[in-house]
Amino acid sequence: MRKSQLELKGKTVLVTAGPTQEPLDPIRFISNRSSGKMGYAVALAALKFGAKVILISGPTHLSSPQGVNLVRIVTARELREAVLKHFPKADVVVAAAAVADYRPESKAARKIRKEGRRELTIRLVRNPDILRELGKTKGDKILVGFAAETGQMITNAREKLKKKNLDLIVANDVTKKGSGFEVDTNIVSIISRDGKIISLPKLSKTRVAERILREAVKIIKNTERTT
Ligand code: PMT
């Protein structure tokens, strides 16, 4: 193994991955598209870089990566609880999860019947913005967010970086072929706080994960040099 690949030795990396599911009744839920592949690739890359890895994952079909502390959650509120529990141990957080921004206001105890109904209105309420909450108390932890976008990718991603007080944001144009949900490749731009943009070509999610972690390592080294 190359020395550069152990640059997170002694560090703990917390990764979120996959979708959240917000129940409507015992049978149905609303959710976001996400296979978990991008987040799991980050978790495995962090392991290869020598880090201790906590992977908090929504429901996926992926097998549990060996050597990673896997915490399974279903809803955004469960994700928040798990993230807040493990956050104090983390040096780096990479939030790749596709969190549902809204959830049904209430969960019906029994299956909602369609008989006698031509329409059904579901009232949704906002879920907590977990990353924004972390940004408020981040200290010297490195926070990396993702931004799944369908237009004005860089502008929207920069806004999220600022609003959530992140160190890096990975802008993900999910409209391009070979990019975003479910596929094994991704096309992203990594944006730093100082405005630097690294636009990557189509790469495997493994390679994308390594590039993201390399940028995080650079920030850690800079911080350690100046303190
Ligand atoms: O899982 P795959 O199939 O491999 O697909 C990968 C992906 C496209 C899901 C992934 O690369 C990606 O872009 N993930 C973020 C998707 C997203 O919904 O981003 P967002 O723009 O809604 O959220 C911005 C950031 O805030 C994200 O880091 C998100 O985890 C976080 N967030 C969002 C909402 C919320 N309520 N709480 C949060 O913490």
PDB file of C-alpha atoms and ligand atoms in Angstrom:
ATOM      1  CA  MET A   1       0.000   0.000   0.000  1.00  0.00           C
ATOM      2  CA  ARG A   2       1.308   3.474  -0.923  1.00  0.00           C
ATOM      3  CA  LYS A   3       2.171   5.725   2.047  1.00  0.00           C
ATOM      4  CA  SER A   4      -0.244   8.396   0.767  1.00  0.00           C
ATOM      5  CA  GLN A   5      -3.053   5.901   1.202  1.00  0.00           C
ATOM      6  CA  LEU A   6      -2.519   5.831   4.969  1.00  0.00           C
ATOM      7  CA  GLU A   7      -2.892   9.567   5.371  1.00  0.00           C
ATOM      8  CA  LEU A   8      -5.979   9.192   7.551  1.00  0.00           C
ATOM      9  CA  LYS A   9      -4.307   6.860  10.026  1.00  0.00           C
ATOM     10  CA  GLY A  10      -5.373   7.808  13.550  1.00  0.00           C
ATOM     11  CA  LYS A  11      -8.423   9.689  12.253  1.00  0.00           C
ATOM     12  CA  THR A  12     -12.076   8.716  12.424  1.00  0.00           C
ATOM     13  CA  VAL A  13     -14.244   9.258   9.362  1.00  0.00           C
ATOM     14  CA  LEU A  14     -18.027   9.298   9.697  1.00  0.00           C
ATOM     15  CA  VAL A  15     -19.876   8.648   6.427  1.00  0.00           C
ATOM     16  CA  THR A  16     -23.608   8.808   5.711  1.00  0.00           C
ATOM     17  CA  ALA A  17     -24.982   6.855   2.757  1.00  0.00           C
ATOM     18  CA  GLY A  18     -28.151   5.755   1.028  1.00  0.00           C
ATOM     19  CA  PRO A  19     -31.676   7.139   1.219  1.00  0.00           C
ATOM     20  CA  THR A  20     -33.951   7.750   4.161  1.00  0.00           C
ATOM     21  CA  GLN A  21     -37.501   6.361   4.104  1.00  0.00           C
ATOM     22  CA  GLU A  22     -40.325   8.324   5.695  1.00  0.00           C
ATOM     23  CA  PRO A  23     -43.351   6.107   6.503  1.00  0.00           C
ATOM     24  CA  LEU A  24     -46.872   7.044   5.527  1.00  0.00           C
ATOM     25  CA  ASP A  25     -48.501   3.860   6.795  1.00  0.00           C
ATOM     26  CA  PRO A  26     -47.153   0.364   7.624  1.00  0.00           C
ATOM     27  CA  ILE A  27     -46.817  -0.357   3.888  1.00  0.00           C
ATOM     28  CA  ARG A  28     -45.824   2.881   2.157  1.00  0.00           C
ATOM     29  CA  PHE A  29     -43.119   5.485   2.482  1.00  0.00           C
ATOM     30  CA  ILE A  30     -41.701   8.480   0.641  1.00  0.00           C
ATOM     31  CA  SER A  31     -38.015   8.466  -0.115  1.00  0.00           C
ATOM     32  CA  ASN A  32     -35.176   9.814  -2.260  1.00  0.00           C
ATOM     33  CA  ARG A  33     -33.271   7.981  -4.971  1.00  0.00           C
ATOM     34  CA  SER A  34     -29.957   6.550  -3.722  1.00  0.00           C
ATOM     35  CA  SER A  35     -28.377   3.100  -3.944  1.00  0.00           C
ATOM     36  CA  GLY A  36     -25.776   3.921  -1.289  1.00  0.00           C
ATOM     37  CA  LYS A  37     -22.916   3.185  -3.731  1.00  0.00           C
ATOM     38  CA  MET A  38     -21.292   6.633  -3.460  1.00  0.00           C
ATOM     39  CA  GLY A  39     -21.307   6.669   0.354  1.00  0.00           C
ATOM     40  CA  TYR A  40     -20.109   3.059   0.637  1.00  0.00           C
ATOM     41  CA  ALA A  41     -17.260   3.888  -1.783  1.00  0.00           C
ATOM     42  CA  VAL A  42     -16.239   6.773   0.530  1.00  0.00           C
ATOM     43  CA  ALA A  43     -16.337   4.447   3.545  1.00  0.00           C
ATOM     44  CA  LEU A  44     -14.113   1.872   1.807  1.00  0.00           C
ATOM     45  CA  ALA A  45     -11.694   4.535   0.557  1.00  0.00           C
ATOM     46  CA  ALA A  46     -11.417   5.971   4.093  1.00  0.00           C
ATOM     47  CA  LEU A  47     -10.589   2.483   5.358  1.00  0.00           C
ATOM     48  CA  LYS A  48      -7.886   2.184   2.679  1.00  0.00           C
ATOM     49  CA  PHE A  49      -6.504   5.569   3.801  1.00  0.00           C
ATOM     50  CA  GLY A  50      -6.048   4.051   7.280  1.00  0.00           C
ATOM     51  CA  ALA A  51      -9.024   5.682   9.058  1.00  0.00           C
ATOM     52  CA  LYS A  52     -11.471   4.194  11.533  1.00  0.00           C
ATOM     53  CA  VAL A  53     -14.790   4.318   9.720  1.00  0.00           C
ATOM     54  CA  ILE A  54     -18.336   4.723  10.990  1.00  0.00           C
ATOM     55  CA  LEU A  55     -20.843   4.251   8.165  1.00  0.00           C
ATOM     56  CA  ILE A  56     -24.415   5.321   8.895  1.00  0.00           C
ATOM     57  CA  SER A  57     -26.591   3.909   6.163  1.00  0.00           C
ATOM     58  CA  GLY A  58     -30.184   4.089   5.053  1.00  0.00           C
ATOM     59  CA  PRO A  59     -31.806   1.012   3.473  1.00  0.00           C
ATOM     60  CA  THR A  60     -29.686  -0.319   0.567  1.00  0.00           C
ATOM     61  CA  HIS A  61     -29.047  -3.636  -1.189  1.00  0.00           C
ATOM     62  CA  LEU A  62     -25.302  -3.357  -0.576  1.00  0.00           C
ATOM     63  CA  SER A  63     -23.460  -5.787   1.646  1.00  0.00           C
ATOM     64  CA  SER A  64     -21.891  -4.572   4.843  1.00  0.00           C
ATOM     65  CA  PRO A  65     -18.257  -3.499   4.144  1.00  0.00           C
ATOM     66  CA  GLN A  66     -15.717  -5.418   6.243  1.00  0.00           C
ATOM     67  CA  GLY A  67     -13.798  -3.391   8.785  1.00  0.00           C
ATOM     68  CA  VAL A  68     -16.392  -0.628   8.950  1.00  0.00           C
ATOM     69  CA  ASN A  69     -18.662   0.121  11.920  1.00  0.00           C
ATOM     70  CA  LEU A  70     -22.025  -0.011  10.108  1.00  0.00           C
ATOM     71  CA  VAL A  71     -25.029   1.660  11.744  1.00  0.00           C
ATOM     72  CA  ARG A  72     -28.347   1.121   9.997  1.00  0.00           C
ATOM     73  CA  ILE A  73     -31.120   3.713  10.075  1.00  0.00           C
ATOM     74  CA  VAL A  74     -34.394   4.188   8.178  1.00  0.00           C
ATOM     75  CA  THR A  75     -35.738   7.707   8.713  1.00  0.00           C
ATOM     76  CA  ALA A  76     -34.089  11.146   8.641  1.00  0.00           C
ATOM     77  CA  ARG A  77     -34.771  11.535  12.351  1.00  0.00           C
ATOM     78  CA  GLU A  78     -33.006   8.213  13.053  1.00  0.00           C
ATOM     79  CA  LEU A  79     -30.122   9.368  10.849  1.00  0.00           C
ATOM     80  CA  ARG A  80     -29.867  12.590  12.848  1.00  0.00           C
ATOM     81  CA  GLU A  81     -29.826  10.698  16.139  1.00  0.00           C
ATOM     82  CA  ALA A  82     -27.090   8.310  14.943  1.00  0.00           C
ATOM     83  CA  VAL A  83     -25.001  11.121  13.427  1.00  0.00           C
ATOM     84  CA  LEU A  84     -25.189  13.238  16.603  1.00  0.00           C
ATOM     85  CA  LYS A  85     -24.209  10.193  18.702  1.00  0.00           C
ATOM     86  CA  HIS A  86     -21.063   9.470  16.663  1.00  0.00           C
ATOM     87  CA  PHE A  87     -20.139  13.063  15.674  1.00  0.00           C
ATOM     88  CA  PRO A  88     -17.962  13.775  18.765  1.00  0.00           C
ATOM     89  CA  LYS A  89     -15.576  10.919  17.732  1.00  0.00           C
ATOM     90  CA  ALA A  90     -15.262  12.039  14.111  1.00  0.00           C
ATOM     91  CA  ASP A  91     -12.408  14.039  12.570  1.00  0.00           C
ATOM     92  CA  VAL A  92     -13.996  14.030   9.112  1.00  0.00           C
ATOM     93  CA  VAL A  93     -17.671  13.748   8.144  1.00  0.00           C
ATOM     94  CA  VAL A  94     -18.686  12.920   4.578  1.00  0.00           C
ATOM     95  CA  ALA A  95     -22.453  13.237   4.088  1.00  0.00           C
ATOM     96  CA  ALA A  96     -23.412  11.358   0.930  1.00  0.00           C
ATOM     97  CA  ALA A  97     -26.871  10.310   2.164  1.00  0.00           C
ATOM     98  CA  ALA A  98     -29.899  11.428   0.194  1.00  0.00           C
ATOM     99  CA  VAL A  99     -31.971  12.651   3.122  1.00  0.00           C
ATOM    100  CA  ALA A 100     -35.700  13.194   2.565  1.00  0.00           C
ATOM    101  CA  ASP A 101     -36.267  16.879   3.257  1.00  0.00           C
ATOM    102  CA  TYR A 102     -39.920  16.211   4.165  1.00  0.00           C
ATOM    103  CA  ARG A 103     -41.839  13.454   5.953  1.00  0.00           C
ATOM    104  CA  PRO A 104     -45.563  12.739   6.245  1.00  0.00           C
ATOM    105  CA  GLU A 105     -46.921  14.699   9.203  1.00  0.00           C
ATOM    106  CA  SER A 106     -48.202  11.481  10.740  1.00  0.00           C
ATOM    107  CA  LYS A 107     -47.957   7.745  10.124  1.00  0.00           C
ATOM    108  CA  ALA A 108     -51.296   5.930   9.833  1.00  0.00           C
ATOM    109  CA  ALA A 109     -51.491   2.946  12.169  1.00  0.00           C
ATOM    110  CA  ARG A 110     -53.134   0.851   9.413  1.00  0.00           C
ATOM    111  CA  LYS A 111     -52.918   0.714   5.623  1.00  0.00           C
ATOM    112  CA  ILE A 112     -54.614   3.745   4.062  1.00  0.00           C
ATOM    113  CA  ARG A 113     -57.498   2.305   1.971  1.00  0.00           C
ATOM    114  CA  LYS A 114     -58.258   3.577  -1.520  1.00  0.00           C
ATOM    115  CA  GLU A 115     -61.946   2.570  -1.485  1.00  0.00           C
ATOM    116  CA  GLY A 116     -64.204   5.622  -1.654  1.00  0.00           C
ATOM    117  CA  ARG A 117     -61.307   8.033  -2.340  1.00  0.00           C
ATOM    118  CA  ARG A 118     -60.625   9.632  -5.717  1.00  0.00           C
ATOM    119  CA  GLU A 119     -57.802  11.739  -4.292  1.00  0.00           C
ATOM    120  CA  LEU A 120     -55.504  11.587  -1.322  1.00  0.00           C
ATOM    121  CA  THR A 121     -53.737  14.600   0.133  1.00  0.00           C
ATOM    122  CA  ILE A 122     -50.639  13.953   2.218  1.00  0.00           C
ATOM    123  CA  ARG A 123     -49.390  16.740   4.447  1.00  0.00           C
ATOM    124  CA  LEU A 124     -45.611  16.834   4.667  1.00  0.00           C
ATOM    125  CA  VAL A 125     -43.483  18.537   7.296  1.00  0.00           C
ATOM    126  CA  ARG A 126     -39.793  19.458   7.153  1.00  0.00           C
ATOM    127  CA  ASN A 127     -37.153  17.061   8.404  1.00  0.00           C
ATOM    128  CA  PRO A 128     -34.154  18.435  10.298  1.00  0.00           C
ATOM    129  CA  ASP A 129     -31.197  19.571   8.182  1.00  0.00           C
ATOM    130  CA  ILE A 130     -28.578  17.359   9.823  1.00  0.00           C
ATOM    131  CA  LEU A 131     -25.507  18.729   8.088  1.00  0.00           C
ATOM    132  CA  ARG A 132     -26.510  22.310   8.827  1.00  0.00           C
ATOM    133  CA  GLU A 133     -26.801  21.372  12.490  1.00  0.00           C
ATOM    134  CA  LEU A 134     -23.289  19.845  12.428  1.00  0.00           C
ATOM    135  CA  GLY A 135     -21.947  22.982  10.738  1.00  0.00           C
ATOM    136  CA  LYS A 136     -22.962  25.063  13.751  1.00  0.00           C
ATOM    137  CA  THR A 137     -20.673  23.140  16.149  1.00  0.00           C
ATOM    138  CA  LYS A 138     -18.043  21.771  13.804  1.00  0.00           C
ATOM    139  CA  GLY A 139     -14.925  23.224  15.461  1.00  0.00           C
ATOM    140  CA  ASP A 140     -11.885  21.884  13.592  1.00  0.00           C
ATOM    141  CA  LYS A 141     -13.684  18.836  12.191  1.00  0.00           C
ATOM    142  CA  ILE A 142     -13.732  18.593   8.392  1.00  0.00           C
ATOM    143  CA  LEU A 143     -17.275  18.613   7.003  1.00  0.00           C
ATOM    144  CA  VAL A 144     -17.899  17.411   3.459  1.00  0.00           C
ATOM    145  CA  GLY A 145     -21.355  17.608   1.922  1.00  0.00           C
ATOM    146  CA  PHE A 146     -22.797  16.445  -1.380  1.00  0.00           C
ATOM    147  CA  ALA A 147     -25.181  18.430  -3.549  1.00  0.00           C
ATOM    148  CA  ALA A 148     -27.330  16.461  -5.993  1.00  0.00           C
ATOM    149  CA  GLU A 149     -28.348  19.047  -8.569  1.00  0.00           C
ATOM    150  CA  THR A 150     -30.360  19.210 -11.803  1.00  0.00           C
ATOM    151  CA  GLY A 151     -29.373  22.758 -12.825  1.00  0.00           C
ATOM    152  CA  GLN A 152     -27.172  25.685 -11.719  1.00  0.00           C
ATOM    153  CA  MET A 153     -25.002  23.053 -10.086  1.00  0.00           C
ATOM    154  CA  ILE A 154     -22.047  25.203  -9.001  1.00  0.00           C
ATOM    155  CA  THR A 155     -24.162  28.151  -7.774  1.00  0.00           C
ATOM    156  CA  ASN A 156     -26.487  25.900  -5.763  1.00  0.00           C
ATOM    157  CA  ALA A 157     -23.648  23.816  -4.348  1.00  0.00           C
ATOM    158  CA  ARG A 158     -21.716  26.933  -3.269  1.00  0.00           C
ATOM    159  CA  GLU A 159     -24.806  28.230  -1.514  1.00  0.00           C
ATOM    160  CA  LYS A 160     -25.134  24.925   0.401  1.00  0.00           C
ATOM    161  CA  LEU A 161     -21.435  24.983   1.333  1.00  0.00           C
ATOM    162  CA  LYS A 162     -21.899  28.434   2.856  1.00  0.00           C
ATOM    163  CA  LYS A 163     -25.268  27.820   4.509  1.00  0.00           C
ATOM    164  CA  LYS A 164     -24.114  24.555   6.136  1.00  0.00           C
ATOM    165  CA  ASN A 165     -20.601  25.859   7.039  1.00  0.00           C
ATOM    166  CA  LEU A 166     -18.827  23.061   5.127  1.00  0.00           C
ATOM    167  CA  ASP A 167     -15.153  22.699   4.201  1.00  0.00           C
ATOM    168  CA  LEU A 168     -15.901  20.955   0.907  1.00  0.00           C
ATOM    169  CA  ILE A 169     -18.968  20.225  -1.167  1.00  0.00           C
ATOM    170  CA  VAL A 170     -19.197  17.639  -3.906  1.00  0.00           C
ATOM    171  CA  ALA A 171     -21.491  18.985  -6.619  1.00  0.00           C
ATOM    172  CA  ASN A 172     -23.154  16.119  -8.388  1.00  0.00           C
ATOM    173  CA  ASP A 173     -24.963  16.763 -11.710  1.00  0.00           C
ATOM    174  CA  VAL A 174     -27.478  13.938 -11.580  1.00  0.00           C
ATOM    175  CA  THR A 175     -28.828  14.680 -15.082  1.00  0.00           C
ATOM    176  CA  LYS A 176     -25.693  13.393 -16.864  1.00  0.00           C
ATOM    177  CA  LYS A 177     -25.353   9.821 -18.141  1.00  0.00           C
ATOM    178  CA  GLY A 178     -23.003   7.845 -15.898  1.00  0.00           C
ATOM    179  CA  SER A 179     -23.489  10.248 -13.005  1.00  0.00           C
ATOM    180  CA  GLY A 180     -25.496  10.263  -9.785  1.00  0.00           C
ATOM    181  CA  PHE A 181     -27.873   7.589  -8.573  1.00  0.00           C
ATOM    182  CA  GLU A 182     -27.440   3.816  -8.850  1.00  0.00           C
ATOM    183  CA  VAL A 183     -24.608   3.739 -11.434  1.00  0.00           C
ATOM    184  CA  ASP A 184     -21.019   2.754 -10.593  1.00  0.00           C
ATOM    185  CA  THR A 185     -19.535   5.992 -11.949  1.00  0.00           C
ATOM    186  CA  ASN A 186     -19.989   9.646 -11.079  1.00  0.00           C
ATOM    187  CA  ILE A 187     -19.267  13.083 -12.512  1.00  0.00           C
ATOM    188  CA  VAL A 188     -18.601  15.656  -9.805  1.00  0.00           C
ATOM    189  CA  SER A 189     -16.945  18.961  -9.024  1.00  0.00           C
ATOM    190  CA  ILE A 190     -15.290  19.327  -5.627  1.00  0.00           C
ATOM    191  CA  ILE A 191     -15.691  22.889  -4.322  1.00  0.00           C
ATOM    192  CA  SER A 192     -13.647  24.286  -1.418  1.00  0.00           C
ATOM    193  CA  ARG A 193     -14.449  27.091   1.002  1.00  0.00           C
ATOM    194  CA  ASP A 194     -11.893  29.324  -0.731  1.00  0.00           C
ATOM    195  CA  GLY A 195     -13.807  28.961  -4.003  1.00  0.00           C
ATOM    196  CA  LYS A 196     -11.442  26.467  -5.666  1.00  0.00           C
ATOM    197  CA  ILE A 197     -13.286  24.080  -7.997  1.00  0.00           C
ATOM    198  CA  ILE A 198     -11.893  20.718  -9.107  1.00  0.00           C
ATOM    199  CA  SER A 199     -14.052  19.422 -11.962  1.00  0.00           C
ATOM    200  CA  LEU A 200     -13.485  15.721 -12.456  1.00  0.00           C
ATOM    201  CA  PRO A 201     -14.263  13.668 -15.555  1.00  0.00           C
ATOM    202  CA  LYS A 202     -16.466  10.564 -15.341  1.00  0.00           C
ATOM    203  CA  LEU A 203     -14.723   8.273 -12.821  1.00  0.00           C
ATOM    204  CA  SER A 204     -15.649   5.179 -10.842  1.00  0.00           C
ATOM    205  CA  LYS A 205     -17.254   6.025  -7.482  1.00  0.00           C
ATOM    206  CA  THR A 206     -14.150   4.474  -5.874  1.00  0.00           C
ATOM    207  CA  ARG A 207     -11.885   7.010  -7.622  1.00  0.00           C
ATOM    208  CA  VAL A 208     -14.261   9.891  -6.827  1.00  0.00           C
ATOM    209  CA  ALA A 209     -14.212   8.840  -3.167  1.00  0.00           C
ATOM    210  CA  GLU A 210     -10.394   8.832  -3.143  1.00  0.00           C
ATOM    211  CA  ARG A 211     -10.237  12.305  -4.722  1.00  0.00           C
ATOM    212  CA  ILE A 212     -12.651  13.677  -2.096  1.00  0.00           C
ATOM    213  CA  LEU A 213     -10.620  12.199   0.766  1.00  0.00           C
ATOM    214  CA  ARG A 214      -7.380  13.510  -0.721  1.00  0.00           C
ATOM    215  CA  GLU A 215      -8.842  17.041  -0.601  1.00  0.00           C
ATOM    216  CA  ALA A 216      -9.906  16.472   3.017  1.00  0.00           C
ATOM    217  CA  VAL A 217      -6.372  15.297   3.872  1.00  0.00           C
ATOM    218  CA  LYS A 218      -4.936  18.515   2.347  1.00  0.00           C
ATOM    219  CA  ILE A 219      -7.170  20.617   4.622  1.00  0.00           C
ATOM    220  CA  ILE A 220      -6.182  18.570   7.697  1.00  0.00           C
ATOM    221  CA  LYS A 221      -2.469  19.002   6.864  1.00  0.00           C
ATOM    222  CA  ASN A 222      -2.860  22.752   6.326  1.00  0.00           C
ATOM    223  CA  THR A 223      -4.700  23.106   9.634  1.00  0.00           C
ATOM    224  CA  GLU A 224      -2.091  21.038  11.499  1.00  0.00           C
ATOM    225  CA  ARG A 225       0.696  23.143   9.947  1.00  0.00           C
ATOM    226  CA  THR A 226      -0.852  26.409  11.123  1.00  0.00           C
ATOM    227  CA  THR A 227      -1.772  25.345  14.678  1.00  0.00           C
TER     228      THR A 227
HETATM  229  O1  PMT B   1     -26.261   6.458  -3.536  1.00  0.00           O
HETATM  230  P1  PMT B   1     -25.931   6.540  -5.012  1.00  0.00           P
HETATM  231  O2  PMT B   1     -26.932   5.807  -5.865  1.00  0.00           O
HETATM  232  O3  PMT B   1     -24.500   6.132  -5.298  1.00  0.00           O
HETATM  233  O4  PMT B   1     -26.076   8.075  -5.451  1.00  0.00           O
HETATM  234  C1  PMT B   1     -25.208   9.015  -4.927  1.00  0.00           C
HETATM  235  C2  PMT B   1     -25.913  10.359  -4.635  1.00  0.00           C
HETATM  236  C3  PMT B   1     -26.354  10.987  -5.944  1.00  0.00           C
HETATM  237  C4  PMT B   1     -27.133  10.143  -3.730  1.00  0.00           C
HETATM  238  C5  PMT B   1     -24.834  11.221  -3.876  1.00  0.00           C
HETATM  239  O5  PMT B   1     -23.727  11.394  -4.704  1.00  0.00           O
HETATM  240  C6  PMT B   1     -25.395  12.602  -3.507  1.00  0.00           C
HETATM  241  O6  PMT B   1     -25.369  13.537  -4.278  1.00  0.00           O
HETATM  242  N1  PMT B   1     -25.876  12.696  -2.238  1.00  0.00           N
HETATM  243  C7  PMT B   1     -26.534  13.894  -1.678  1.00  0.00           C
HETATM  244  C8  PMT B   1     -27.922  13.929  -2.212  1.00  0.00           C
HETATM  245  C9  PMT B   1     -28.746  15.098  -1.761  1.00  0.00           C
HETATM  246  O7  PMT B   1     -29.902  14.870  -1.617  1.00  0.00           O
HETATM  247  O8  PMT B   1     -28.174  16.245  -1.557  1.00  0.00           O
HETATM  248  P2  PMT B   1     -28.944  17.573  -1.016  1.00  0.00           P
HETATM  249  O9  PMT B   1     -28.581  18.618  -1.964  1.00  0.00           O
HETATM  250  O10 PMT B   1     -30.396  17.363  -0.754  1.00  0.00           O
HETATM  251  O11 PMT B   1     -28.296  17.807   0.406  1.00  0.00           O
HETATM  252  C10 PMT B   1     -27.086  18.534   0.619  1.00  0.00           C
HETATM  253  C11 PMT B   1     -26.295  17.913   1.745  1.00  0.00           C
HETATM  254  O12 PMT B   1     -26.983  18.059   2.998  1.00  0.00           O
HETATM  255  C12 PMT B   1     -26.013  16.422   1.585  1.00  0.00           C
HETATM  256  O13 PMT B   1     -24.696  16.186   2.038  1.00  0.00           O
HETATM  257  C13 PMT B   1     -27.060  15.749   2.484  1.00  0.00           C
HETATM  258  O14 PMT B   1     -26.598  14.510   3.005  1.00  0.00           O
HETATM  259  C14 PMT B   1     -27.252  16.789   3.584  1.00  0.00           C
HETATM  260  N2  PMT B   1     -28.625  16.868   4.125  1.00  0.00           N
HETATM  261  C15 PMT B   1     -29.677  17.114   3.299  1.00  0.00           C
HETATM  262  C16 PMT B   1     -30.961  17.240   3.812  1.00  0.00           C
HETATM  263  C17 PMT B   1     -31.160  17.103   5.211  1.00  0.00           C
HETATM  264  N3  PMT B   1     -32.366  17.187   5.722  1.00  0.00           N
HETATM  265  N4  PMT B   1     -30.096  16.860   6.011  1.00  0.00           N
HETATM  266  C18 PMT B   1     -28.839  16.747   5.508  1.00  0.00           C
HETATM  267  O15 PMT B   1     -27.879  16.538   6.263  1.00  0.00           O
END
